[in-house]
Amino acid sequence: MSGPIRMTLQEAEGLAMDALVACRTSPDTARATARALVQAEADGQKGHGLSRVPCYAAQSRNGKVDGFARPSVRKLAPSVLRVDAAHGFAYPALDLAVAEIAPLARSQGIALATIHRSHHFGQAGAVVERLADRGLVGLLLGNAPKAMAFWGGRQPMIGTNPVAIAAPVPEGPPLVIDMALSQVARGKVMAAQQVGEPIPEGWALDPDGNPTTDAAAALKGSMLPIGGAKGAALALMVEVLSAALTSSHFGWEASSLLDDVGPPPDLGQTLVAIDPAPSSEGGFLSRMGDLIAAFAREPGVRPPGSRRLENRARAAREGITLPPTLHAEILSLLEAAA
C-alpha cells in the first residue's frame, strides 16, 4: 500500500469542493463546507476534517442533506436571530449567523442566534474564533445524534454535544476552548475506524456495554462522558440549549450523520456573541492579558488550543496528509460522477 498523500491546503480544499459538487451540492455551499473541513484538518481535528467528505457526499447525493439549500435569517427580538439551515449543511448557516450576530452584539451588548434544521457543525472552536477576531466573546454549542447514554443507562440517547468559547486577548491569537462532552469527539473514533486502527480503552463501550478498543464496535455502542455523571449532566444542558431552545430534534430523534439513510437529522446550534466592553467597563482585555500571563509563569503550562495553532502553522507550511484509502475514496466520487 502506498504511503500518505500530501496536499497543500488549497489542493485539499479544491478536492473536497469538487467531490461535493459532483454529488449534488451547489458550488457556494461546497466551498464553505470544504473550507471548514480543511481548516479542521489543518488544526489537527481530523474527525471533523476530510474524513467527513464521503458521508457528506453520499447524504447530499441521496437528499438526506439538501446540497442546494440556502440559509435564511429572521430577527425575532432586538438581540435574537433565528437562522434556518433549511436541512442543508451547517457551515453556510454558521457563516450567515456569524455575519449577522457580530454587528448586533456591538449594538446590543449581547446577541443570540439559534440555528435549526441543521446538520453536523464540525469544529465549533473555528466558528467562535472568528467572533473573537472581531473583539467579541463567542460561545457555540450544539447537539448531535445519539452517542451517549443518560447517566446510569446503556442505550445511547444524547450526542457528544460540543461546546466552544473564544475570547480576544491583547496580543496574539484568541483564547479558544473547544471540547466535546464525551471523553473524545466521536469523529476521532470514526477516523480510527476508517483506517482500521484501535482506539484507547476508556473512550467508549460496545453495544453490550463493555469497554472496547474496537472503533467499529464503539460506533455501534456508546461514548463515555467526560467526568462521569457531571459530564453526562453537562451534555444534557447542551441538549436543552441547542435542541429544545432551537426547536430541533433531540439526539435520539436525529438520524445518523455517518450514513445516507433516513430523513435529515434536523439538529440545532446556539451561538452567543458578547461585546465585553460594556460589562467590564473597558477592563476585559487587560484582565485577559493577566490571564494569559499567568499561564506563562507556570513552567510546562500552555493555554488551551496551543497545539491547534502549532498544527495550523505546520499545515500552512507543509500541507496536510491523507490516508491513501480516504484519498482514493474521495477521488472515486469524482470518477463516479464523470
mmCIF file of N, CA, C and O in Angstrom, residues 12-90:
data_model
loop_
_atom_site.group_PDB
_atom_site.id
_atom_site.type_symbol
_atom_site.label_atom_id
_atom_site.label_comp_id
_atom_site.label_asym_id
_atom_site.label_seq_id
_atom_site.Cartn_x
_atom_site.Cartn_y
_atom_site.Cartn_z
ATOM 1 N N ALA A 12 -6.283 20.500 -1.139
ATOM 2 C CA ALA A 12 -7.248 19.724 -0.366
ATOM 3 C C ALA A 12 -8.630 20.346 -0.422
ATOM 4 O O ALA A 12 -9.648 19.644 -0.571
ATOM 5 N N GLU A 13 -8.686 21.661 -0.329
ATOM 6 C CA GLU A 13 -9.980 22.344 -0.403
ATOM 7 C C GLU A 13 -10.612 22.160 -1.775
ATOM 8 O O GLU A 13 -11.820 21.924 -1.895
ATOM 9 N N GLY A 14 -9.797 22.246 -2.812
ATOM 10 C CA GLY A 14 -10.325 22.037 -4.158
ATOM 11 C C GLY A 14 -10.847 20.631 -4.365
ATOM 12 O O GLY A 14 -11.892 20.424 -4.988
ATOM 13 N N LEU A 15 -10.126 19.640 -3.832
ATOM 14 C CA LEU A 15 -10.560 18.253 -3.962
ATOM 15 C C LEU A 15 -11.886 18.030 -3.250
ATOM 16 O O LEU A 15 -12.817 17.413 -3.810
ATOM 17 N N ALA A 16 -12.004 18.519 -2.019
ATOM 18 C CA ALA A 16 -13.240 18.346 -1.265
ATOM 19 C C ALA A 16 -14.401 19.066 -1.938
ATOM 20 O O ALA A 16 -15.517 18.525 -2.042
ATOM 21 N N MET A 17 -14.154 20.266 -2.416
ATOM 22 C CA MET A 17 -15.206 21.022 -3.084
ATOM 23 C C MET A 17 -15.677 20.307 -4.346
ATOM 24 O O MET A 17 -16.882 20.164 -4.597
ATOM 25 N N ASP A 18 -14.739 19.841 -5.160
ATOM 26 C CA ASP A 18 -15.109 19.152 -6.400
ATOM 27 C C ASP A 18 -15.917 17.889 -6.110
ATOM 28 O O ASP A 18 -16.882 17.585 -6.827
ATOM 29 N N ALA A 19 -15.540 17.165 -5.056
ATOM 30 C CA ALA A 19 -16.264 15.938 -4.716
ATOM 31 C C ALA A 19 -17.693 16.249 -4.301
ATOM 32 O O ALA A 19 -18.637 15.538 -4.681
ATOM 33 N N LEU A 20 -17.871 17.322 -3.532
ATOM 34 C CA LEU A 20 -19.216 17.690 -3.094
ATOM 35 C C LEU A 20 -20.061 18.192 -4.258
ATOM 36 O O LEU A 20 -21.241 17.841 -4.381
ATOM 37 N N VAL A 21 -19.475 19.012 -5.117
ATOM 38 C CA VAL A 21 -20.212 19.494 -6.291
ATOM 39 C C VAL A 21 -20.635 18.326 -7.179
ATOM 40 O O VAL A 21 -21.740 18.302 -7.732
ATOM 41 N N ALA A 22 -19.760 17.329 -7.296
ATOM 42 C CA ALA A 22 -20.075 16.159 -8.112
ATOM 43 C C ALA A 22 -21.218 15.339 -7.530
ATOM 44 O O ALA A 22 -21.831 14.536 -8.243
ATOM 45 N N CYS A 23 -21.517 15.569 -6.262
ATOM 46 C CA CYS A 23 -22.562 14.797 -5.574
ATOM 47 C C CYS A 23 -23.734 15.685 -5.168
ATOM 48 O O CYS A 23 -24.242 15.603 -4.049
ATOM 49 N N ARG A 24 -24.131 16.580 -6.065
ATOM 50 C CA ARG A 24 -25.352 17.381 -5.903
ATOM 51 C C ARG A 24 -25.245 18.387 -4.755
ATOM 52 O O ARG A 24 -26.101 18.440 -3.871
ATOM 53 N N THR A 25 -24.197 19.196 -4.796
ATOM 54 C CA THR A 25 -24.034 20.296 -3.856
ATOM 55 C C THR A 25 -23.701 21.543 -4.656
ATOM 56 O O THR A 25 -22.890 21.480 -5.588
ATOM 57 N N SER A 26 -24.309 22.670 -4.313
ATOM 58 C CA SER A 26 -24.034 23.898 -5.043
ATOM 59 C C SER A 26 -22.588 24.330 -4.807
ATOM 60 O O SER A 26 -22.006 24.055 -3.755
ATOM 61 N N PRO A 27 -21.979 25.023 -5.768
ATOM 62 C CA PRO A 27 -20.590 25.460 -5.590
ATOM 63 C C PRO A 27 -20.378 26.309 -4.344
ATOM 64 O O PRO A 27 -19.370 26.147 -3.645
ATOM 65 N N ASP A 28 -21.300 27.230 -4.043
ATOM 66 C CA ASP A 28 -21.130 28.089 -2.866
ATOM 67 C C ASP A 28 -21.138 27.271 -1.577
ATOM 68 O O ASP A 28 -20.307 27.482 -0.683
ATOM 69 N N THR A 29 -22.093 26.352 -1.480
ATOM 70 C CA THR A 29 -22.173 25.510 -0.283
ATOM 71 C C THR A 29 -20.975 24.581 -0.198
ATOM 72 O O THR A 29 -20.404 24.371 0.881
ATOM 73 N N ALA A 30 -20.572 24.022 -1.331
ATOM 74 C CA ALA A 30 -19.411 23.129 -1.347
ATOM 75 C C ALA A 30 -18.151 23.865 -0.919
ATOM 76 O O ALA A 30 -17.319 23.325 -0.184
ATOM 77 N N ARG A 31 -18.024 25.111 -1.345
ATOM 78 C CA ARG A 31 -16.834 25.897 -0.988
ATOM 79 C C ARG A 31 -16.805 26.169 0.521
ATOM 80 O O ARG A 31 -15.773 25.997 1.179
ATOM 81 N N ALA A 32 -17.934 26.590 1.083
ATOM 82 C CA ALA A 32 -17.993 26.867 2.520
ATOM 83 C C ALA A 32 -17.732 25.601 3.330
ATOM 84 O O ALA A 32 -17.030 25.632 4.360
ATOM 85 N N THR A 33 -18.276 24.492 2.871
ATOM 86 C CA THR A 33 -18.112 23.228 3.583
ATOM 87 C C THR A 33 -16.683 22.722 3.474
ATOM 88 O O THR A 33 -16.075 22.311 4.468
ATOM 89 N N ALA A 34 -16.127 22.752 2.267
ATOM 90 C CA ALA A 34 -14.745 22.301 2.078
ATOM 91 C C ALA A 34 -13.772 23.149 2.883
ATOM 92 O O ALA A 34 -12.815 22.627 3.474
ATOM 93 N N ARG A 35 -14.017 24.447 2.928
ATOM 94 C CA ARG A 35 -13.131 25.339 3.686
ATOM 95 C C ARG A 35 -13.134 24.960 5.168
ATOM 96 O O ARG A 35 -12.082 24.893 5.809
ATOM 97 N N ALA A 36 -14.313 24.667 5.723
ATOM 98 C CA ALA A 36 -14.405 24.299 7.135
ATOM 99 C C ALA A 36 -13.738 22.947 7.397
ATOM 100 O O ALA A 36 -13.062 22.770 8.419
ATOM 101 N N LEU A 37 -13.914 21.991 6.489
ATOM 102 C CA LEU A 37 -13.314 20.673 6.668
ATOM 103 C C LEU A 37 -11.793 20.745 6.603
ATOM 104 O O LEU A 37 -11.090 20.106 7.398
ATOM 105 N N VAL A 38 -11.270 21.514 5.686
ATOM 106 C CA VAL A 38 -9.814 21.631 5.555
ATOM 107 C C VAL A 38 -9.233 22.391 6.745
ATOM 108 O O VAL A 38 -8.138 22.056 7.226
ATOM 109 N N GLN A 39 -9.951 23.387 7.247
ATOM 110 C CA GLN A 39 -9.460 24.084 8.433
ATOM 111 C C GLN A 39 -9.367 23.126 9.612
ATOM 112 O O GLN A 39 -8.389 23.138 10.365
ATOM 113 N N ALA A 40 -10.387 22.275 9.778
ATOM 114 C CA ALA A 40 -10.344 21.287 10.862
ATOM 115 C C ALA A 40 -9.174 20.328 10.665
ATOM 116 O O ALA A 40 -8.463 19.982 11.625
ATOM 117 N N GLU A 41 -8.960 19.908 9.438
ATOM 118 C CA GLU A 41 -7.845 19.004 9.129
ATOM 119 C C GLU A 41 -6.511 19.667 9.479
ATOM 120 O O GLU A 41 -5.638 19.058 10.108
ATOM 121 N N ALA A 42 -6.354 20.925 9.082
ATOM 122 C CA ALA A 42 -5.119 21.651 9.347
ATOM 123 C C ALA A 42 -4.892 21.846 10.841
ATOM 124 O O ALA A 42 -3.750 21.828 11.313
ATOM 125 N N ASP A 43 -5.968 22.021 11.595
ATOM 126 C CA ASP A 43 -5.864 22.243 13.031
ATOM 127 C C ASP A 43 -5.645 20.957 13.815
ATOM 128 O O ASP A 43 -5.535 20.988 15.042
ATOM 129 N N GLY A 44 -5.610 19.829 13.103
ATOM 130 C CA GLY A 44 -5.402 18.551 13.773
ATOM 131 C C GLY A 44 -6.672 17.873 14.229
ATOM 132 O O GLY A 44 -6.616 16.838 14.901
ATOM 133 N N GLN A 45 -7.844 18.419 13.847
ATOM 134 C CA GLN A 45 -9.130 17.834 14.222
ATOM 135 C C GLN A 45 -9.634 16.962 13.074
ATOM 136 O O GLN A 45 -10.608 17.272 12.402
ATOM 137 N N LYS A 46 -8.940 15.848 12.847
ATOM 138 C CA LYS A 46 -9.229 15.030 11.676
ATOM 139 C C LYS A 46 -10.627 14.422 11.700
ATOM 140 O O LYS A 46 -11.208 14.148 10.650
ATOM 141 N N GLY A 47 -11.180 14.215 12.877
ATOM 142 C CA GLY A 47 -12.535 13.688 12.954
ATOM 143 C C GLY A 47 -13.571 14.638 12.380
ATOM 144 O O GLY A 47 -14.676 14.221 12.017
ATOM 145 N N HIS A 48 -13.238 15.934 12.319
ATOM 146 C CA HIS A 48 -14.120 16.934 11.708
ATOM 147 C C HIS A 48 -13.575 17.395 10.360
ATOM 148 O O HIS A 48 -14.033 18.401 9.819
ATOM 149 N N GLY A 49 -12.584 16.674 9.837
ATOM 150 C CA GLY A 49 -11.920 17.096 8.616
ATOM 151 C C GLY A 49 -12.373 16.340 7.390
ATOM 152 O O GLY A 49 -13.560 16.022 7.215
ATOM 153 N N LEU A 50 -11.418 16.008 6.534
ATOM 154 C CA LEU A 50 -11.738 15.426 5.236
ATOM 155 C C LEU A 50 -12.293 14.007 5.323
ATOM 156 O O LEU A 50 -12.848 13.515 4.345
ATOM 157 N N SER A 51 -12.173 13.369 6.478
ATOM 158 C CA SER A 51 -12.807 12.064 6.646
ATOM 159 C C SER A 51 -14.318 12.158 6.508
ATOM 160 O O SER A 51 -14.997 11.146 6.293
ATOM 161 N N ARG A 52 -14.860 13.367 6.621
ATOM 162 C CA ARG A 52 -16.308 13.569 6.506
ATOM 163 C C ARG A 52 -16.785 13.657 5.055
ATOM 164 O O ARG A 52 -17.987 13.568 4.792
ATOM 165 N N VAL A 53 -15.871 13.854 4.118
ATOM 166 C CA VAL A 53 -16.292 14.081 2.734
ATOM 167 C C VAL A 53 -17.130 12.931 2.174
ATOM 168 O O VAL A 53 -18.195 13.169 1.588
ATOM 169 N N PRO A 54 -16.726 11.656 2.314
ATOM 170 C CA PRO A 54 -17.525 10.590 1.716
ATOM 171 C C PRO A 54 -18.963 10.524 2.240
ATOM 172 O O PRO A 54 -19.913 10.376 1.450
ATOM 173 N N CYS A 55 -19.151 10.662 3.562
ATOM 174 C CA CYS A 55 -20.525 10.587 4.073
ATOM 175 C C CYS A 55 -21.305 11.858 3.753
ATOM 176 O O CYS A 55 -22.505 11.795 3.457
ATOM 177 N N TYR A 56 -20.660 13.015 3.766
ATOM 178 C CA TYR A 56 -21.340 14.242 3.329
ATOM 179 C C TYR A 56 -21.820 14.091 1.886
ATOM 180 O O TYR A 56 -22.956 14.444 1.539
ATOM 181 N N ALA A 57 -20.931 13.608 1.032
ATOM 182 C CA ALA A 57 -21.261 13.476 -0.386
ATOM 183 C C ALA A 57 -22.409 12.500 -0.589
ATOM 184 O O ALA A 57 -23.330 12.758 -1.382
ATOM 185 N N ALA A 58 -22.381 11.380 0.125
ATOM 186 C CA ALA A 58 -23.453 10.402 -0.008
ATOM 187 C C ALA A 58 -24.785 10.983 0.442
ATOM 188 O O ALA A 58 -25.833 10.754 -0.190
ATOM 189 N N GLN A 59 -24.769 11.752 1.513
ATOM 190 C CA GLN A 59 -26.011 12.345 2.011
ATOM 191 C C GLN A 59 -26.554 13.396 1.054
ATOM 192 O O GLN A 59 -27.770 13.496 0.848
ATOM 193 N N SER A 60 -25.664 14.198 0.476
ATOM 194 C CA SER A 60 -26.116 15.199 -0.488
ATOM 195 C C SER A 60 -26.638 14.539 -1.755
ATOM 196 O O SER A 60 -27.667 14.939 -2.316
ATOM 197 N N ARG A 61 -25.950 13.504 -2.204
ATOM 198 C CA ARG A 61 -26.357 12.797 -3.420
ATOM 199 C C ARG A 61 -27.746 12.168 -3.262
ATOM 200 O O ARG A 61 -28.559 12.175 -4.189
ATOM 201 N N ASN A 62 -28.025 11.638 -2.075
ATOM 202 C CA ASN A 62 -29.287 10.945 -1.844
ATOM 203 C C ASN A 62 -30.383 11.831 -1.273
ATOM 204 O O ASN A 62 -31.508 11.368 -1.065
ATOM 205 N N GLY A 63 -30.062 13.092 -0.965
ATOM 206 C CA GLY A 63 -31.085 14.017 -0.489
ATOM 207 C C GLY A 63 -31.297 14.041 1.008
ATOM 208 O O GLY A 63 -32.205 14.726 1.489
ATOM 209 N N LYS A 64 -30.499 13.307 1.775
ATOM 210 C CA LYS A 64 -30.624 13.390 3.229
ATOM 211 C C LYS A 64 -30.251 14.779 3.720
ATOM 212 O O LYS A 64 -30.794 15.274 4.711
ATOM 213 N N VAL A 65 -29.310 15.395 3.021
ATOM 214 C CA VAL A 65 -28.999 16.802 3.231
ATOM 215 C C VAL A 65 -29.196 17.500 1.890
ATOM 216 O O VAL A 65 -28.872 16.942 0.834
ATOM 217 N N ASP A 66 -29.771 18.691 1.929
ATOM 218 C CA ASP A 66 -30.030 19.440 0.702
ATOM 219 C C ASP A 66 -28.790 20.254 0.352
ATOM 220 O O ASP A 66 -28.516 21.285 0.963
ATOM 221 N N GLY A 67 -28.055 19.779 -0.634
ATOM 222 C CA GLY A 67 -26.831 20.458 -1.032
ATOM 223 C C GLY A 67 -27.054 21.798 -1.702
ATOM 224 O O GLY A 67 -26.102 22.568 -1.888
ATOM 225 N N PHE A 68 -28.304 22.097 -2.067
ATOM 226 C CA PHE A 68 -28.621 23.374 -2.714
ATOM 227 C C PHE A 68 -29.381 24.317 -1.786
ATOM 228 O O PHE A 68 -29.847 25.376 -2.218
ATOM 229 N N ALA A 69 -29.522 23.938 -0.518
ATOM 230 C CA ALA A 69 -30.242 24.782 0.440
ATOM 231 C C ALA A 69 -29.513 26.113 0.635
ATOM 232 O O ALA A 69 -28.284 26.172 0.612
ATOM 233 N N ARG A 70 -30.286 27.154 0.836
ATOM 234 C CA ARG A 70 -29.731 28.477 1.139
ATOM 235 C C ARG A 70 -30.261 28.907 2.504
ATOM 236 O O ARG A 70 -31.480 29.034 2.683
ATOM 237 N N PRO A 71 -29.394 29.116 3.473
ATOM 238 C CA PRO A 71 -29.868 29.503 4.802
ATOM 239 C C PRO A 71 -30.482 30.892 4.794
ATOM 240 O O PRO A 71 -30.159 31.732 3.946
ATOM 241 N N SER A 72 -31.383 31.129 5.736
ATOM 242 C CA SER A 72 -32.024 32.434 5.862
ATOM 243 C C SER A 72 -32.063 32.822 7.336
ATOM 244 O O SER A 72 -31.939 31.966 8.223
ATOM 245 N N VAL A 73 -32.247 34.108 7.598
ATOM 246 C CA VAL A 73 -32.230 34.590 8.976
ATOM 247 C C VAL A 73 -33.396 35.534 9.203
ATOM 248 O O VAL A 73 -33.786 36.299 8.321
ATOM 249 N N ARG A 74 -33.987 35.439 10.405
ATOM 250 C CA ARG A 74 -35.035 36.359 10.837
ATOM 251 C C ARG A 74 -34.636 36.969 12.172
ATOM 252 O O ARG A 74 -34.083 36.286 13.024
ATOM 253 N N LYS A 75 -34.956 38.231 12.366
ATOM 254 C CA LYS A 75 -34.716 38.898 13.637
ATOM 255 C C LYS A 75 -36.010 38.856 14.433
ATOM 256 O O LYS A 75 -37.019 39.450 14.037
ATOM 257 N N LEU A 76 -36.006 38.150 15.572
ATOM 258 C CA LEU A 76 -37.220 37.919 16.339
ATOM 259 C C LEU A 76 -37.341 38.826 17.560
ATOM 260 O O LEU A 76 -38.420 38.933 18.141
ATOM 261 N N ALA A 77 -36.244 39.424 17.970
ATOM 262 C CA ALA A 77 -36.206 40.357 19.090
ATOM 263 C C ALA A 77 -34.985 41.238 18.887
ATOM 264 O O ALA A 77 -34.155 40.955 18.010
ATOM 265 N N PRO A 78 -34.860 42.331 19.648
ATOM 266 C CA PRO A 78 -33.731 43.236 19.409
ATOM 267 C C PRO A 78 -32.367 42.557 19.363
ATOM 268 O O PRO A 78 -31.482 43.025 18.638
ATOM 269 N N SER A 79 -32.184 41.471 20.105
ATOM 270 C CA SER A 79 -30.875 40.813 20.099
ATOM 271 C C SER A 79 -30.981 39.316 19.836
ATOM 272 O O SER A 79 -30.085 38.563 20.193
ATOM 273 N N VAL A 80 -32.053 38.888 19.184
ATOM 274 C CA VAL A 80 -32.274 37.459 18.932
ATOM 275 C C VAL A 80 -32.496 37.214 17.445
ATOM 276 O O VAL A 80 -33.380 37.824 16.819
ATOM 277 N N LEU A 81 -31.692 36.306 16.887
ATOM 278 C CA LEU A 81 -31.810 35.898 15.498
ATOM 279 C C LEU A 81 -32.187 34.424 15.441
ATOM 280 O O LEU A 81 -31.802 33.639 16.306
ATOM 281 N N ARG A 82 -32.935 34.054 14.412
ATOM 282 C CA ARG A 82 -33.238 32.646 14.167
ATOM 283 C C ARG A 82 -32.809 32.323 12.744
ATOM 284 O O ARG A 82 -33.308 32.923 11.778
ATOM 285 N N VAL A 83 -31.880 31.395 12.625
ATOM 286 C CA VAL A 83 -31.315 31.026 11.330
ATOM 287 C C VAL A 83 -31.871 29.673 10.916
ATOM 288 O O VAL A 83 -31.829 28.714 11.694
ATOM 289 N N ASP A 84 -32.370 29.609 9.714
ATOM 290 C CA ASP A 84 -32.889 28.359 9.159
ATOM 291 C C ASP A 84 -31.851 27.788 8.203
ATOM 292 O O ASP A 84 -31.576 28.366 7.157
ATOM 293 N N ALA A 85 -31.258 26.648 8.594
ATOM 294 C CA ALA A 85 -30.276 25.999 7.722
ATOM 295 C C ALA A 85 -30.947 25.237 6.596
ATOM 296 O O ALA A 85 -30.259 24.746 5.688
ATOM 297 N N ALA A 86 -32.271 25.095 6.640
ATOM 298 C CA ALA A 86 -33.073 24.534 5.550
ATOM 299 C C ALA A 86 -32.685 23.104 5.199
ATOM 300 O O ALA A 86 -32.745 22.703 4.049
ATOM 301 N N HIS A 87 -32.286 22.331 6.208
ATOM 302 C CA HIS A 87 -31.855 20.938 6.015
ATOM 303 C C HIS A 87 -30.646 20.830 5.096
ATOM 304 O O HIS A 87 -30.415 19.797 4.462
ATOM 305 N N GLY A 88 -29.865 21.908 5.034
ATOM 306 C CA GLY A 88 -28.619 21.877 4.277
ATOM 307 C C GLY A 88 -27.437 21.670 5.209
ATOM 308 O O GLY A 88 -27.592 21.381 6.395
ATOM 309 N N PHE A 89 -26.237 21.825 4.676
ATOM 310 C CA PHE A 89 -25.041 21.738 5.504
ATOM 311 C C PHE A 89 -25.002 22.902 6.488
ATOM 312 O O PHE A 89 -25.500 24.000 6.201
ATOM 313 N N ALA A 90 -24.404 22.667 7.641
ATOM 314 C CA ALA A 90 -24.414 23.674 8.706
ATOM 315 C C ALA A 90 -23.517 24.865 8.407
ATOM 316 O O ALA A 90 -23.782 25.972 8.887
#
